[in-house]
PDB file of C-alpha atoms in Angstrom:
ATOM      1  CA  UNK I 931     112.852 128.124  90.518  1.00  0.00           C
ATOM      2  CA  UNK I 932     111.933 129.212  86.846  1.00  0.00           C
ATOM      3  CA  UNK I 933     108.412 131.227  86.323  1.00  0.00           C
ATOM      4  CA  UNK I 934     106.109 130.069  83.253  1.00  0.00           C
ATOM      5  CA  UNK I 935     103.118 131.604  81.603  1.00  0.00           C
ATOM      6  CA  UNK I 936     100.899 128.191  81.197  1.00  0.00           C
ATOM      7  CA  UNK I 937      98.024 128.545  78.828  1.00  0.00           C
ATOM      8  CA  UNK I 938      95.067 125.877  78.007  1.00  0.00           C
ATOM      9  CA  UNK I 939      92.520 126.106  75.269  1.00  0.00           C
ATOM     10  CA  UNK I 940      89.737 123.987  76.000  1.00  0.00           C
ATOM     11  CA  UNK I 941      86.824 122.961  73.498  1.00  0.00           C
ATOM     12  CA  UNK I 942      83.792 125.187  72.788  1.00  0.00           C
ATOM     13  CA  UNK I 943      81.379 123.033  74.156  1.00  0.00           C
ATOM     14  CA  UNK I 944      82.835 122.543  77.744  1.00  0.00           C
ATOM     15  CA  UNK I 945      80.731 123.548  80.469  1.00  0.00           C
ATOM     16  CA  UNK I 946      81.623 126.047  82.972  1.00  0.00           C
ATOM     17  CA  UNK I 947      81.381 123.229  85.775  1.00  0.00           C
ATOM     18  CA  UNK I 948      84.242 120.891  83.738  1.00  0.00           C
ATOM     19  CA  UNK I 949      85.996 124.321  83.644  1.00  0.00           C
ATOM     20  CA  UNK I 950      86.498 124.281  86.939  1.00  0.00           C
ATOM     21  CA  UNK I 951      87.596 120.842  87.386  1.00  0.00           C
ATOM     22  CA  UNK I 952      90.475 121.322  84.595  1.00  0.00           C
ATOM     23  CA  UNK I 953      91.638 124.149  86.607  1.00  0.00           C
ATOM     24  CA  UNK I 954      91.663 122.620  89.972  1.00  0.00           C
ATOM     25  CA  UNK I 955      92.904 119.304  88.236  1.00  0.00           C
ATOM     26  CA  UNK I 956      96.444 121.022  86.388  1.00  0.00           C
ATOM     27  CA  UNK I 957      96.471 123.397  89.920  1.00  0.00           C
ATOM     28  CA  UNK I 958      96.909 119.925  91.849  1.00  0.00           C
ATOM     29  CA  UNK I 959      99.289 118.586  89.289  1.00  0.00           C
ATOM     30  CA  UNK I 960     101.570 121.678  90.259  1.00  0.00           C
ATOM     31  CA  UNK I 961     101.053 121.475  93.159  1.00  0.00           C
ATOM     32  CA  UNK I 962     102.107 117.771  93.713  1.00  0.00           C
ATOM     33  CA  UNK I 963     105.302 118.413  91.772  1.00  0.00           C
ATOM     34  CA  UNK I 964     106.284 120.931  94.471  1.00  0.00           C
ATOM     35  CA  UNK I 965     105.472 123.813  92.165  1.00  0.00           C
ATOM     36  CA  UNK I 966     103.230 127.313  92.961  1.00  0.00           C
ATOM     37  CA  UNK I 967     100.424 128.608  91.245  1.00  0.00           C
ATOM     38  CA  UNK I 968     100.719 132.503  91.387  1.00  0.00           C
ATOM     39  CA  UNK I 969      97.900 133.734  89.942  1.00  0.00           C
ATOM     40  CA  UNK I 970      95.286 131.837  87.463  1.00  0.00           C
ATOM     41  CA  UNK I 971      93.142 133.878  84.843  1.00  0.00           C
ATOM     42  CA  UNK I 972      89.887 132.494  82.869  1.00  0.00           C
ATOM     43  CA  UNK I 973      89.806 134.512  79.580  1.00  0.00           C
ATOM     44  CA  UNK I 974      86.756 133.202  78.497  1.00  0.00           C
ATOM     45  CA  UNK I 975      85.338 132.079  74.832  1.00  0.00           C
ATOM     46  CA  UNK I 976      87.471 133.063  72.226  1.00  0.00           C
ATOM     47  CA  UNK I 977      87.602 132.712  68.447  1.00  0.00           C
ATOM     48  CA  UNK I 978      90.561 130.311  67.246  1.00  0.00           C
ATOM     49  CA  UNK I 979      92.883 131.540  63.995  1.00  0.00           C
ATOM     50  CA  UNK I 980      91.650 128.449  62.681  1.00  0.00           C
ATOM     51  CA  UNK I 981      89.664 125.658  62.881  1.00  0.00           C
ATOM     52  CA  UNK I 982      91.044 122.849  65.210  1.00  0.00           C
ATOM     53  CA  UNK I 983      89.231 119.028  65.374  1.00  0.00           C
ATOM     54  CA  UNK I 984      86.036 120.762  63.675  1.00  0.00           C
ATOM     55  CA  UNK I 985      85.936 123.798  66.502  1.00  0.00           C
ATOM     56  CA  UNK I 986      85.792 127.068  65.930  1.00  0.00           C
ATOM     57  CA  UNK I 987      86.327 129.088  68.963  1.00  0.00           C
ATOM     58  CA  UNK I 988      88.214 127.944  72.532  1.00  0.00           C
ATOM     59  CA  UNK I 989      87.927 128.245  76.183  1.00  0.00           C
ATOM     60  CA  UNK I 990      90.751 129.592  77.246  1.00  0.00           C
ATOM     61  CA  UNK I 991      92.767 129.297  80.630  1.00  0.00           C
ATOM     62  CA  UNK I 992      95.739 130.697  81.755  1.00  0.00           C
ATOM     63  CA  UNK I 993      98.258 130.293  84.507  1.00  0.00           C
ATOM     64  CA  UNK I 994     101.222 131.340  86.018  1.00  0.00           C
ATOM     65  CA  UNK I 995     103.617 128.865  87.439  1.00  0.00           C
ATOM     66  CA  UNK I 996     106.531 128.858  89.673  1.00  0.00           C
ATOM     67  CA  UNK I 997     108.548 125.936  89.712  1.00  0.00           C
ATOM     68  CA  UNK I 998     110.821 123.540  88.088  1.00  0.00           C
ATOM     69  CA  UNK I 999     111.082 121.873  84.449  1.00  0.00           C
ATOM     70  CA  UNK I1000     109.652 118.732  85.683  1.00  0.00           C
ATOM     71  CA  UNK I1001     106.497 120.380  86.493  1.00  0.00           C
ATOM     72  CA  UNK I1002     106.008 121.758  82.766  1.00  0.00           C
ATOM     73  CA  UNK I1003     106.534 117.988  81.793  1.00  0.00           C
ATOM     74  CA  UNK I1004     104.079 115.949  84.013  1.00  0.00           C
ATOM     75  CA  UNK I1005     101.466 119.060  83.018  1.00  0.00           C
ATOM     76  CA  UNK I1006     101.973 118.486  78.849  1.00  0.00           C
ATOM     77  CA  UNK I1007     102.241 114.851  79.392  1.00  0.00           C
ATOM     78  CA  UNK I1008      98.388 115.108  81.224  1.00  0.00           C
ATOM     79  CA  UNK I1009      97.660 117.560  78.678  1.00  0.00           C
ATOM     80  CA  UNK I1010      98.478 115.256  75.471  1.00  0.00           C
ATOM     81  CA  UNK I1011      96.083 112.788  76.915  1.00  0.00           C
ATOM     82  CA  UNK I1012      92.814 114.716  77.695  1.00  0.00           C
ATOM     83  CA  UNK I1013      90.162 114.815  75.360  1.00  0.00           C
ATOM     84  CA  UNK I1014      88.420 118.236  76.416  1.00  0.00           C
ATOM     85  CA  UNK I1015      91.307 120.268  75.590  1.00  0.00           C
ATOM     86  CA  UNK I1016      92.390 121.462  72.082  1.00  0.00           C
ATOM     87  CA  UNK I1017      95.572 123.151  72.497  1.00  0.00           C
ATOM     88  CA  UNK I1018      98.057 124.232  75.202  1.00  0.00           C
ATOM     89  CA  UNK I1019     101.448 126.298  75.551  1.00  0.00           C
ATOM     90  CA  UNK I1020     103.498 126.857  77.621  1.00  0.00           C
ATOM     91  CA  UNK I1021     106.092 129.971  77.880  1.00  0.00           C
ATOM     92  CA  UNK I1022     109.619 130.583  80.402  1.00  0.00           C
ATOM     93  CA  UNK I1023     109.341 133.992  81.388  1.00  0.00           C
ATOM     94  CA  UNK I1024     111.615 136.047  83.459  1.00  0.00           C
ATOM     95  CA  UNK I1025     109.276 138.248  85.247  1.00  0.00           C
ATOM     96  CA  UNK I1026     105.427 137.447  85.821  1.00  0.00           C
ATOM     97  CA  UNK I1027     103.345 141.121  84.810  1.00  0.00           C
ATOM     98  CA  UNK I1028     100.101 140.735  87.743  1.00  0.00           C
ATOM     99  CA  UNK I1029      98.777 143.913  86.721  1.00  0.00           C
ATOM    100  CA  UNK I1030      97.820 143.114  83.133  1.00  0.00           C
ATOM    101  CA  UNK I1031      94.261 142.039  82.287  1.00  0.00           C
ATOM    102  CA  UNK I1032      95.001 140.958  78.765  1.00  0.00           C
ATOM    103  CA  UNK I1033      91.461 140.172  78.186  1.00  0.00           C
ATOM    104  CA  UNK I1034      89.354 142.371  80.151  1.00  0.00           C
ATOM    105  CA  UNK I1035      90.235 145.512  78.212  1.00  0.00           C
ATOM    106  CA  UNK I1036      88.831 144.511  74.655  1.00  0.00           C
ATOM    107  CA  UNK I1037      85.253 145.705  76.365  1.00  0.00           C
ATOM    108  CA  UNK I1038      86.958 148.746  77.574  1.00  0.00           C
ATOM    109  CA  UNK I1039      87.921 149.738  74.249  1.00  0.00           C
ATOM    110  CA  UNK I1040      84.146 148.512  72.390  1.00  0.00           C
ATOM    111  CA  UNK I1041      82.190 150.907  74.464  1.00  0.00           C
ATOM    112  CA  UNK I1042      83.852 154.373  73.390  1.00  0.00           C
ATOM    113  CA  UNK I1043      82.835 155.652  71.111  1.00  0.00           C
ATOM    114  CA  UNK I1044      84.856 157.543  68.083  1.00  0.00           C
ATOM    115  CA  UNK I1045      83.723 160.397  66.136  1.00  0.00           C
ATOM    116  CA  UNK I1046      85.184 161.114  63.120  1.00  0.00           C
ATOM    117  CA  UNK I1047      85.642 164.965  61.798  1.00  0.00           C
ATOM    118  CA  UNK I1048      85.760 165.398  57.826  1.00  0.00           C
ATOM    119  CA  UNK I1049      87.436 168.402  56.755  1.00  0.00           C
ATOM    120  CA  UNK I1050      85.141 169.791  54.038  1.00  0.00           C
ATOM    121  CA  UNK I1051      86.916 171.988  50.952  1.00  0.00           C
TER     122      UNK I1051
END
């Protein structure tokens, strides 16, 4: 079994509701294909490095998969076909990190606060 990092950008203007229905929809597609989910992680509305089919920012989705090739193929091959999503990737990995909250640590770091000390000669 091979381990994948599986990541979706959806359009700005997707509601949370249709959200939730691409998730459960590419979970079932894994799941079908004999494949495991091991963890899945919303990161939210994010601002895209460029402007992709006149958006601006993305929803962005990401899983980790267990499984075989196959299952990477029936996902992109769904993928190339649906409208609501702009992007997606997919990565082989050979260890999944669980701890990391890739996302959830940019608000961390915004609420310190920094003073700076000038040296005065």
């Amino acid at each position: 079994m091979n381990l994948y990092e599986h990541t979706i950008v959806a359009r700005q203007d997707t509601s949370p509701a249709q959200v939730k229905q691409l998730t459960e929809k590419y979970s079932k597609i894994v799941e079908k294909n004999e494949g495991e989910i091991i963890q899945t992680e919303d990161w939210g509305l994010l601002n895209l490095a460029y402007i992709i089919k006149k958006n601006k920012k993305g929803i962005y989705m990401h899983f980790k998969i267990k499984g075989s090739g196959k299952i990477i193929d029936e996902l992109e091959k769904n993928e190339a076909i649906d409208k609501n999503l702009l992007r997606y990737m997919t990565v082989k990995v050979k260890k999944f990190n669980l701890e990391a909250k890739y996302f959830s640590q940019k608000d961390e770091y915004e609420k310190k606060e920094y003073k700076r000390e000038y040296k005065r000669d």
